[in-house]
Amino acid sequence: MCGIVGYVGKRQAQPVLVNCLKRLEYRGYDSCGIALLGKNLEIYKDAVRIESLEKSLRPNSSHTGIGHTRWATHGKPSQINAHPHTDCSGKIAVVHNGVIENYLQLKEQLTKEGHTFRSDTDTEVIPHLIEKYYQGNLEQAVSRAIVDITGSYAFVAMHADWRGLVVARNESPLVLGVGDKEYIVASDVPAVLDYTDRVIYLEDGDIGVITENALRCTSNGKQVERTEHRIPWSMEEAQKAGHEHFMIKEIHEQPRVIRNTYKGYISALEPVVNLGIAKNTDLSDILILACGTSYYASLVGKHVIQSLSQIPVRVEIASEFNYSDTVLGKTWVVVVTQSGETADSLRALKKAKESGCRTLVITNVVGSTATRIADETLYITAGPEICVAATKSFIAQLIMLYLLALAWSSAGVRSRAGLITELRQLPNKVQELLDREEEIAEQAKYLARYENVFFVGRGINFPIALEGALKLKEISYIHAEGYPAGELKHGPFALLTPDTPVVALAARDNTYETILANIKEIKARESPVIAIAEEGDDEIDKYVDFVIRVPRVDPVFSPVVNAVALQLLAYYTARERGCPIDTPRNLAKSVTVE
Ligand code: AGP
């Protein structure tokens, strides 16, 4: 998820572009750049934040330009990989948000046709394709170029010989700010709000031709009218897409994040997952290392990989591994880290590598330190996560670990096909749950009254009890503990009173009957119980005080819907208590010290 902008109008473009990019930095901030129309295109770009780039800009009076702030997906953050990208002549410049899925084939073809590529990005194929079809009319060249592209995109193109912009959109967001003798193109509303509250949303397949005085939209070659809307939001609201906090905004992004994470790895033709990661035949076992929420995702990964591929999996907290004598045979070490910068995880990665282990990192940040240490990298595509409490990155980590298990699965084709079908249905299941968030908000009003809460689960959902407790702790400041349901009677029972609610994960798998028994034991100690249970499970109501219903899924995927339910419970509980949800005290998004 990057931020793209474009300006054509009565003002000087440079300060407008810089300001718009600052408003979009929550979409990505590992590098940025602008291009301004002049006799030749004037381009500034580097692997820095917009504030630093701003200092390097020379005065420029141009009224037309484009800009970009990046969240790298293809090609690490660097000056070369930063946008705008240009064609061979340097006359065509493009900024892009999205993923060009067939860029390798296009790059190969264009190289054969004599085009020279400078970067590792997927985006650079766009200006070269436009150049290939350019015969003096930028709109026609763009219309022809997008025929060759598959994938998601929103891009703005400009040509040195013409004072205007051409934009195109497919699956990535693009809005046009309508001003008096000016237009501002952007990935999202916050960029335009300093100039106008009148916006037009382009639709998939639309091409927009913009000059200072006119906007013309076409779709499949036919002229189309797009409705103008007035934006009632403040700047802060707009950056959160109308949500009150980045956390709830990021929770609502999860159906798209799940789709984005598995897209590209599941074959459309057969029930096969291909991660491009070869399976070591002499592999003795897998050791997963991580911290915090990433560690809990890894515990779910252990369950799934072992049950689907019969490869032994160990999981250790990275900071403990760093001081342990963990035995490493022909162990394949996997480090899971959203930021790719967590000091404990980096140290563990180095230690594993120095011990001669093959290493893989699963991360959300392209070009992060961990990707430069590990032998191989798998990217989750959650996009930038602003809220300190991890939500969408956790779900994306789960999906990537499911994909790893399926890629190495020794299960039969039929059961693999069944699991892949279920995986493809997860975004809709999660959306169903999000559509009923009000019910969970009601439960949160009850939970917000307490200072101590237990979360219990069994099997593949024990790690989700840990994650639920961590989320509640982090943002509501309620003391919460996650426990294997079978462990309560070995001590914590002593803490159970009517003032210590217990949230019990009651998935309909081989642990269901035992969880019910544990719930009866908890109720016998008069603690209130909130159950997270499946739709259609009428049995559970008899034993608990409240039930949060989650959509029915294959038990192996129950951690996903259960985790989203607990994210919502934590969010609304913290909101009920008036906590600073996005920036909780004493915490940092990336812990770069040991
Ligand atoms: C989770 O909400 C926290 N922000 C924290 O536990 C986090 O998961 C941990 O610091 C690990 O971060 P990483 O995934 O970036 O390595």
XYZ file of C-alpha atoms and ligand atoms in Angstrom:
610
model
C 0.000 0.000 0.000
C 1.706 3.192 -1.244
C 0.444 6.752 -1.583
C 0.313 8.328 -5.044
C -0.544 11.942 -5.880
C -0.773 14.206 -8.936
C -1.492 17.905 -9.408
C -2.439 20.093 -12.350
C -3.778 23.560 -11.819
C -3.207 27.213 -11.018
C -0.830 26.699 -8.053
C 2.837 25.770 -8.119
C 2.747 21.953 -8.039
C 5.845 21.308 -5.889
C 4.547 22.492 -2.473
C 1.140 20.901 -3.153
C 2.704 17.516 -3.964
C 4.941 17.639 -0.871
C 1.994 18.474 1.373
C -0.227 15.762 -0.144
C 2.501 13.144 0.319
C 2.877 14.101 3.980
C -0.852 13.470 4.376
C -0.466 9.983 2.879
C 2.628 8.795 4.773
C 0.474 6.440 6.902
C 0.192 4.399 3.646
C 3.958 3.875 3.385
C 7.079 5.818 4.181
C 10.217 3.847 3.209
C 10.996 6.071 0.182
C 9.395 8.823 -1.866
C 9.725 11.014 -4.936
C 8.164 13.679 -7.167
C 8.360 14.626 -10.845
C 7.624 18.116 -12.138
C 6.783 19.146 -15.656
C 9.329 21.468 -17.232
C 11.327 21.593 -20.486
C 12.393 18.140 -19.284
C 10.862 16.278 -16.401
C 12.506 17.260 -13.102
C 12.634 14.221 -10.820
C 13.598 14.008 -7.157
C 13.470 10.654 -5.358
C 15.237 8.791 -2.584
C 14.891 6.220 0.222
C 13.956 8.929 2.730
C 10.802 10.411 4.325
C 9.134 13.258 2.438
C 10.415 15.813 4.977
C 14.029 14.999 4.053
C 13.319 14.964 0.308
C 11.685 18.380 0.687
C 15.028 19.817 1.837
C 16.714 18.708 -1.426
C 14.169 20.346 -3.744
C 15.208 23.324 -5.891
C 12.602 26.056 -6.532
C 10.325 25.053 -9.447
C 7.382 27.032 -10.785
C 5.737 24.170 -12.690
C 1.958 23.743 -12.335
C 1.941 20.016 -13.103
C 3.532 17.141 -11.240
C 3.196 13.726 -9.653
C 4.448 12.213 -6.384
C 4.728 8.987 -4.430
C 5.373 7.715 -0.906
C 6.279 4.065 -0.865
C 5.590 0.846 0.996
C 7.899 -1.507 -0.850
C 6.553 -4.799 -2.206
C 8.914 -5.456 -5.134
C 12.484 -4.179 -4.791
C 13.876 -2.956 -1.494
C 13.644 0.699 -0.457
C 16.365 2.534 -2.403
C 16.838 5.633 -4.575
C 16.605 3.519 -7.748
C 13.457 1.654 -6.665
C 11.703 4.823 -5.442
C 8.984 6.293 -7.667
C 8.482 8.084 -10.101
C 9.763 5.615 -12.702
C 10.460 6.727 -16.264
C 10.783 5.237 -19.733
C 13.986 5.073 -21.797
C 13.500 8.632 -23.157
C 12.937 10.062 -19.711
C 9.898 11.907 -21.083
C 7.260 9.658 -19.474
C 7.030 9.392 -15.684
C 4.707 7.205 -13.618
C 3.813 6.769 -9.947
C 1.930 3.573 -9.038
C 0.182 1.825 -6.141
C -0.621 -1.888 -6.427
C 1.079 -5.039 -7.709
C 1.697 -5.832 -11.407
C 1.462 -9.616 -11.273
C 2.851 -10.305 -14.795
C 5.686 -7.782 -14.572
C 8.445 -10.349 -15.040
C 7.037 -11.522 -18.385
C 6.471 -7.928 -19.515
C 9.994 -6.903 -18.448
C 11.486 -9.818 -20.380
C 9.486 -8.944 -23.513
C 10.251 -5.212 -23.325
C 13.958 -5.898 -22.751
C 13.950 -8.049 -25.914
C 12.386 -5.037 -27.671
C 15.303 -2.840 -26.558
C 13.986 -1.211 -23.382
C 16.487 -0.695 -20.540
C 15.277 -1.245 -16.983
C 16.952 0.477 -14.005
C 15.017 -0.809 -10.970
C 13.834 -4.086 -9.367
C 10.262 -2.846 -9.186
C 7.163 -4.211 -10.886
C 6.036 -0.630 -11.540
C 8.780 0.248 -14.035
C 7.091 -1.837 -16.757
C 4.297 0.780 -16.927
C 6.296 3.768 -18.327
C 8.088 1.411 -20.752
C 4.775 -0.042 -21.961
C 3.390 3.494 -22.417
C 6.557 4.404 -24.354
C 6.054 1.318 -26.555
C 2.573 2.505 -27.565
C 3.172 6.270 -27.509
C 2.459 8.106 -30.780
C 1.950 11.618 -29.469
C -1.194 10.926 -27.383
C -0.627 9.907 -23.767
C -4.223 8.790 -23.169
C -4.177 6.385 -26.110
C -0.794 4.987 -25.048
C -2.073 4.408 -21.504
C -5.281 2.747 -22.774
C -3.150 0.383 -24.878
C -0.625 -0.293 -22.120
C -3.196 -1.403 -19.502
C -4.413 -4.124 -21.862
C -1.056 -5.886 -21.336
C -1.054 -5.524 -17.541
C -2.558 -8.024 -15.051
C -2.768 -7.151 -11.359
C -3.857 -4.271 -9.214
C -2.953 -0.707 -10.019
C -3.716 2.933 -9.619
C -1.190 5.076 -11.454
C -0.653 8.611 -12.663
C 1.336 9.195 -15.854
C 2.740 12.414 -17.267
C 4.647 13.290 -20.465
C 7.214 16.071 -20.785
C 5.506 17.424 -23.924
C 2.009 17.799 -22.477
C 0.607 19.830 -19.578
C -1.787 17.260 -18.140
C -2.062 13.922 -16.361
C -3.525 10.570 -17.324
C -4.660 8.254 -14.514
C -5.869 4.642 -14.531
C -7.302 2.395 -11.852
C -7.888 -1.302 -11.291
C -8.477 -2.664 -7.772
C -6.349 0.053 -6.098
C -8.022 3.204 -4.756
C -7.910 6.509 -6.666
C -9.725 9.758 -5.864
C -9.772 13.073 -7.708
C -10.021 16.271 -5.714
C -11.997 18.862 -7.693
C -10.917 22.442 -7.071
C -11.316 25.796 -8.756
C -9.055 25.572 -11.874
C -7.150 22.658 -10.296
C -7.306 18.903 -9.783
C -5.534 16.817 -7.154
C -5.227 13.075 -7.826
C -4.556 10.839 -4.819
C -4.712 7.311 -3.383
C -6.904 8.542 -0.564
C -8.976 11.493 0.590
C -6.595 12.939 3.230
C -4.290 14.197 0.461
C -6.914 16.475 -1.114
C -8.699 17.835 1.948
C -6.357 20.823 2.372
C -7.477 22.019 -1.091
C -11.066 20.839 -1.546
C -13.820 18.697 -0.007
C -15.206 17.825 -3.451
C -13.995 14.420 -4.667
C -14.669 11.965 -7.434
C -13.941 8.268 -6.887
C -12.692 6.518 -10.028
C -13.916 2.942 -10.598
C -12.046 -0.150 -11.763
C -11.222 0.124 -15.454
C -11.536 3.922 -15.490
C -9.045 6.173 -17.245
C -9.021 9.872 -16.385
C -7.545 12.617 -18.570
C -6.888 15.746 -16.510
C -5.834 19.234 -17.481
C -6.123 22.461 -15.486
C -9.599 23.161 -16.821
C -11.065 19.783 -17.568
C -11.496 16.217 -16.464
C -12.647 13.476 -18.836
C -13.282 9.900 -17.692
C -13.578 6.897 -19.958
C -14.234 3.238 -19.277
C -13.496 0.631 -21.972
C -13.076 3.512 -24.391
C -16.516 5.010 -23.654
C -16.878 8.411 -21.950
C -18.403 8.042 -18.443
C -19.579 10.530 -15.800
C -18.470 9.869 -12.218
C -20.379 11.383 -9.287
C -18.847 14.178 -7.265
C -19.069 13.743 -3.460
C -18.564 16.182 -0.563
C -16.269 14.860 2.217
C -17.629 15.578 5.738
C -14.454 14.378 7.507
C -11.665 16.168 9.355
C -8.108 15.404 8.199
C -7.502 12.942 11.068
C -10.789 11.139 10.378
C -9.892 10.912 6.709
C -6.524 9.258 7.400
C -8.488 6.658 9.310
C -10.999 6.377 6.473
C -13.704 7.609 8.808
C -12.795 5.169 11.576
C -12.114 6.522 15.088
C -8.765 4.756 15.459
C -6.147 3.184 13.179
C -6.664 -0.086 15.124
C -10.326 -0.501 14.118
C -9.486 0.661 10.589
C -6.769 -2.030 10.377
C -9.127 -4.666 11.821
C -11.568 -3.835 9.012
C -8.822 -4.214 6.393
C -8.353 -7.910 7.234
C -10.623 -9.486 4.562
C -8.550 -7.662 1.908
C -5.272 -8.476 3.689
C -6.131 -12.207 3.800
C -6.919 -12.182 0.060
C -3.728 -10.234 -0.718
C -1.598 -12.589 1.357
C -2.689 -15.801 -0.367
C -3.161 -14.251 -3.805
C -0.181 -15.175 -5.961
C 0.646 -18.312 -3.980
C -2.414 -20.478 -4.683
C -2.584 -21.870 -8.203
C -5.827 -21.005 -9.973
C -5.795 -24.343 -11.813
C -5.127 -26.960 -9.141
C -5.165 -27.220 -5.309
C -1.492 -26.372 -5.039
C 0.299 -23.744 -2.990
C 3.637 -22.615 -4.366
C 5.712 -20.301 -2.181
C 8.845 -20.733 -4.249
C 10.547 -22.134 -1.164
C 12.157 -25.526 -1.789
C 11.558 -28.225 0.826
C 14.856 -29.567 2.217
C 14.723 -33.349 1.906
C 17.211 -33.845 4.757
C 15.438 -31.379 6.996
C 15.327 -32.717 10.598
C 12.860 -30.201 11.961
C 11.662 -26.598 11.909
C 12.368 -24.067 14.674
C 10.227 -20.922 14.625
C 11.530 -17.904 16.560
C 9.578 -14.718 17.277
C 8.415 -12.210 19.908
C 5.066 -11.013 21.204
C 2.145 -11.386 18.833
C 4.389 -12.918 16.176
C 5.310 -15.658 18.666
C 1.623 -16.473 19.162
C 1.111 -16.693 15.399
C 4.085 -19.061 15.301
C 2.454 -21.333 17.912
C -0.571 -21.688 15.611
C 1.877 -22.321 12.746
C 3.403 -25.200 14.698
C -0.008 -26.881 14.997
C -0.849 -26.517 11.335
C 2.558 -27.434 9.873
C 2.879 -30.523 12.089
C -0.670 -31.705 11.398
C -0.452 -31.170 7.617
C 3.168 -32.028 6.861
C 4.272 -34.264 9.766
C 7.488 -32.235 10.059
C 8.449 -31.706 13.753
C 8.142 -28.025 14.675
C 9.522 -26.250 17.749
C 8.663 -22.664 18.638
C 10.774 -20.507 20.946
C 10.599 -16.917 22.164
C 13.501 -15.228 20.381
C 14.805 -13.427 23.466
C 14.997 -16.754 25.339
C 16.563 -18.579 22.384
C 19.370 -16.008 22.390
C 20.544 -17.230 25.785
C 19.724 -20.921 25.449
C 21.654 -23.944 24.224
C 18.859 -25.026 21.916
C 20.060 -28.018 19.924
C 20.095 -27.283 16.214
C 20.450 -30.287 13.907
C 19.517 -30.007 10.245
C 17.025 -27.513 11.598
C 15.355 -25.017 9.336
C 14.963 -21.779 11.285
C 11.986 -19.549 10.532
C 11.824 -16.081 12.111
C 8.429 -14.365 12.158
C 8.543 -10.582 12.595
C 6.078 -7.941 11.347
C 8.557 -5.075 11.400
C 11.662 -7.061 10.479
C 13.518 -4.847 12.984
C 12.824 -6.409 16.414
C 16.219 -6.653 18.102
C 15.594 -9.984 19.867
C 14.425 -11.583 16.613
C 17.346 -10.192 14.602
C 19.812 -11.526 17.156
C 18.141 -14.944 17.082
C 18.277 -14.933 13.277
C 22.004 -14.131 13.318
C 22.638 -16.855 15.928
C 20.780 -19.458 13.851
C 22.616 -18.425 10.710
C 26.000 -18.566 12.489
C 25.058 -22.065 13.638
C 24.835 -23.044 9.970
C 21.036 -23.295 9.805
C 19.089 -22.429 6.670
C 16.991 -19.397 7.584
C 13.684 -17.948 6.398
C 12.059 -14.731 7.588
C 8.319 -14.063 7.359
C 7.884 -10.288 7.509
C 5.693 -7.358 6.483
C 8.448 -4.892 5.626
C 10.365 -5.154 2.360
C 14.020 -4.332 2.781
C 13.936 -4.566 6.566
C 17.084 -5.712 8.380
C 15.782 -9.256 8.861
C 15.404 -9.669 5.077
C 19.061 -8.773 4.648
C 20.196 -11.444 7.133
C 17.942 -14.370 6.234
C 18.606 -16.757 3.333
C 15.008 -16.509 2.176
C 12.092 -14.159 2.770
C 8.337 -14.512 2.561
C 6.342 -11.304 2.663
C 2.937 -10.983 4.258
C 1.158 -8.125 2.503
C -0.647 -6.464 5.366
C 0.476 -2.972 4.318
C 1.715 -0.461 6.880
C 0.342 -1.115 10.366
C 0.141 2.158 12.274
C -1.499 1.013 15.516
C 1.058 -0.364 18.010
C -1.176 -3.355 18.722
C -0.728 -5.799 15.853
C -3.986 -6.978 14.267
C -3.946 -7.336 10.460
C -0.270 -8.365 10.494
C -1.131 -11.191 12.944
C -3.881 -12.496 10.673
C -1.588 -12.203 7.644
C 1.109 -14.155 9.536
C -1.427 -16.909 10.255
C -2.375 -17.054 6.570
C 1.303 -17.290 5.530
C 1.902 -20.115 8.022
C -1.180 -21.923 6.654
C 0.249 -21.505 3.160
C 3.587 -22.927 4.313
C 1.829 -25.934 5.832
C -0.235 -26.468 2.669
C 2.812 -26.035 0.421
C 4.576 -28.804 2.312
C 1.474 -30.786 3.077
C 1.632 -34.541 2.631
C -2.159 -34.638 2.786
C -4.079 -36.090 -0.198
C -5.181 -33.852 -3.059
C -8.849 -33.966 -1.914
C -8.256 -32.778 1.628
C -5.741 -30.189 0.386
C -8.327 -28.962 -2.124
C -10.891 -28.767 0.661
C -8.599 -26.707 2.871
C -7.697 -24.354 0.030
C -11.389 -23.795 -0.709
C -11.958 -22.986 2.974
C -8.971 -20.614 2.940
C -10.447 -18.761 -0.031
C -13.703 -18.334 1.921
C -12.001 -16.831 4.972
C -12.183 -13.172 3.792
C -16.000 -13.453 3.540
C -16.245 -15.212 6.896
C -14.204 -12.474 8.547
C -16.362 -9.828 6.839
C -19.483 -11.516 8.262
C -17.975 -11.162 11.740
C -16.990 -7.539 11.165
C -20.549 -6.823 10.064
C -21.712 -7.927 13.526
C -19.139 -5.936 15.523
C -21.869 -4.114 17.437
C -22.719 -7.344 19.268
C -19.124 -7.582 20.478
C -19.107 -3.882 21.401
C -22.039 -4.684 23.724
C -20.056 -7.459 25.453
C -17.121 -5.093 25.824
C -19.214 -2.716 27.918
C -19.493 -5.569 30.426
C -15.805 -6.555 30.307
C -14.621 -2.955 30.698
C -15.741 -3.027 34.338
C -13.128 -5.570 35.398
C -9.387 -5.293 36.204
C -8.441 -8.962 35.839
C -9.476 -11.300 33.017
C -8.451 -14.819 31.962
C -8.487 -16.169 28.412
C -8.517 -19.946 27.940
C -8.279 -22.158 24.908
C -7.129 -25.612 23.898
C -5.080 -27.051 21.054
C -4.769 -24.738 18.081
C -6.730 -22.053 19.958
C -4.518 -21.907 23.057
C -2.217 -19.408 21.249
C -5.332 -17.354 20.409
C -6.132 -17.163 24.132
C -2.600 -15.800 24.606
C -3.102 -13.278 21.774
C -6.525 -12.219 23.092
C -5.002 -11.561 26.505
C -2.102 -9.603 24.982
C -4.441 -7.385 22.919
C -6.585 -6.604 25.973
C -3.512 -5.886 28.096
C -1.847 -3.695 25.502
C -4.702 -1.314 24.795
C -7.171 -1.426 27.755
C -4.629 -1.746 30.568
C -6.703 -4.604 32.086
C -4.482 -7.331 33.573
C -5.199 -10.366 31.378
C -3.694 -13.836 31.226
C -3.961 -16.415 28.482
C -3.918 -20.024 29.632
C -4.293 -23.544 28.271
C -7.763 -24.410 29.615
C -6.411 -27.568 31.205
C -3.847 -25.622 33.227
C -6.236 -23.460 35.280
C -6.777 -26.169 37.858
C -3.013 -26.381 38.428
C -2.923 -22.985 40.144
C -4.779 -20.041 38.573
C -8.066 -21.432 39.891
C -7.006 -19.753 43.138
C -7.556 -16.383 41.471
C -11.028 -17.130 40.154
C -13.740 -15.020 41.777
C -16.937 -13.326 40.567
C -14.585 -10.407 39.662
C -12.351 -12.367 37.278
C -14.255 -13.004 34.044
C -12.968 -15.820 31.839
C -13.118 -15.658 28.035
C -13.245 -19.257 26.761
C -12.510 -20.254 23.160
C -14.904 -23.124 22.428
C -14.043 -24.266 18.903
C -15.980 -27.302 17.602
C -12.896 -29.520 17.277
C -11.599 -32.510 19.233
C -11.204 -30.298 22.321
C -14.841 -29.132 22.481
C -16.138 -31.542 25.137
C -13.121 -30.882 27.364
C -13.488 -27.101 27.067
C -17.132 -27.471 28.108
C -15.969 -29.411 31.178
C -13.424 -26.696 31.983
C -16.140 -24.050 31.659
C -18.294 -25.906 34.205
C -15.293 -26.017 36.592
C -14.809 -22.236 36.144
C -18.502 -21.546 36.698
C -18.326 -23.628 39.863
C -15.934 -20.960 41.150
C -18.538 -18.278 40.234
C -16.399 -16.556 37.626
C -18.433 -15.035 34.742
C -17.698 -16.772 31.425
C -17.810 -15.235 27.951
C -17.594 -17.976 25.321
C -16.310 -17.481 21.767
C -18.390 -20.108 19.961
C -19.557 -21.038 16.497
C -22.839 -20.043 14.925
C -25.361 -22.832 15.448
C -23.751 -24.067 18.664
C -26.792 -23.916 20.960
C -25.230 -26.254 23.522
C -22.800 -23.688 24.897
C -25.472 -21.174 25.953
C -26.459 -23.444 28.855
C -23.084 -23.099 30.568
C -21.909 -19.531 30.066
C -22.988 -15.949 30.789
C -22.399 -14.521 27.338
C -21.650 -15.947 23.882
C -19.788 -14.170 21.087
C -20.718 -15.992 17.885
C -18.165 -16.502 15.138
C -18.875 -17.854 11.610
C -18.490 -21.617 11.169
C -15.163 -22.554 9.561
C -13.024 -25.717 9.327
C -11.509 -26.094 12.841
C -8.004 -25.645 11.457
C -8.990 -22.082 10.478
C -10.891 -21.278 13.694
C -7.884 -19.280 15.045
C -8.528 -16.648 12.336
C -12.167 -15.869 13.166
C -11.542 -16.277 16.909
C -8.621 -13.845 16.791
C -10.681 -11.220 14.961
C -13.444 -11.583 17.564
C -10.901 -11.031 20.367
C -9.359 -8.045 18.541
C -12.827 -6.451 18.438
C -13.459 -7.325 22.091
C -10.165 -5.729 23.146
C -10.757 -2.671 20.954
C -14.257 -1.941 22.236
C -13.252 -2.634 25.849
C -10.377 -0.142 25.571
C -12.714 2.340 23.871
C -15.215 1.907 26.700
C -12.394 2.746 29.146
C -11.293 5.793 27.108
C -7.760 4.458 26.486
C -5.311 5.927 23.897
C -5.847 2.904 21.673
C -3.383 3.557 18.829
C -0.492 4.639 21.031
C -0.679 2.723 24.343
C 1.683 3.822 27.128
C 5.160 2.318 27.443
C 4.991 0.459 24.071
C 6.601 0.873 20.661
C 5.514 -0.517 17.278
C 8.956 -1.975 16.700
C 11.132 -2.919 19.687
C 14.648 -2.271 18.440
C 16.431 -2.794 21.761
C 17.042 -6.094 23.611
C 1.839 -6.729 19.342
O 0.628 -6.104 19.365
C 2.946 -5.952 19.830
N 3.090 -4.786 19.089
C 4.261 -6.718 20.022
O 4.020 -7.821 20.868
C 4.893 -7.250 18.730
O 4.163 -8.313 18.238
C 6.320 -7.706 19.036
O 7.046 -6.590 19.475
C 6.984 -8.336 17.816
O 7.107 -7.404 16.795
P 7.537 -7.893 15.335
O 6.492 -8.820 14.835
O 7.614 -6.623 14.538
O 8.876 -8.562 15.449
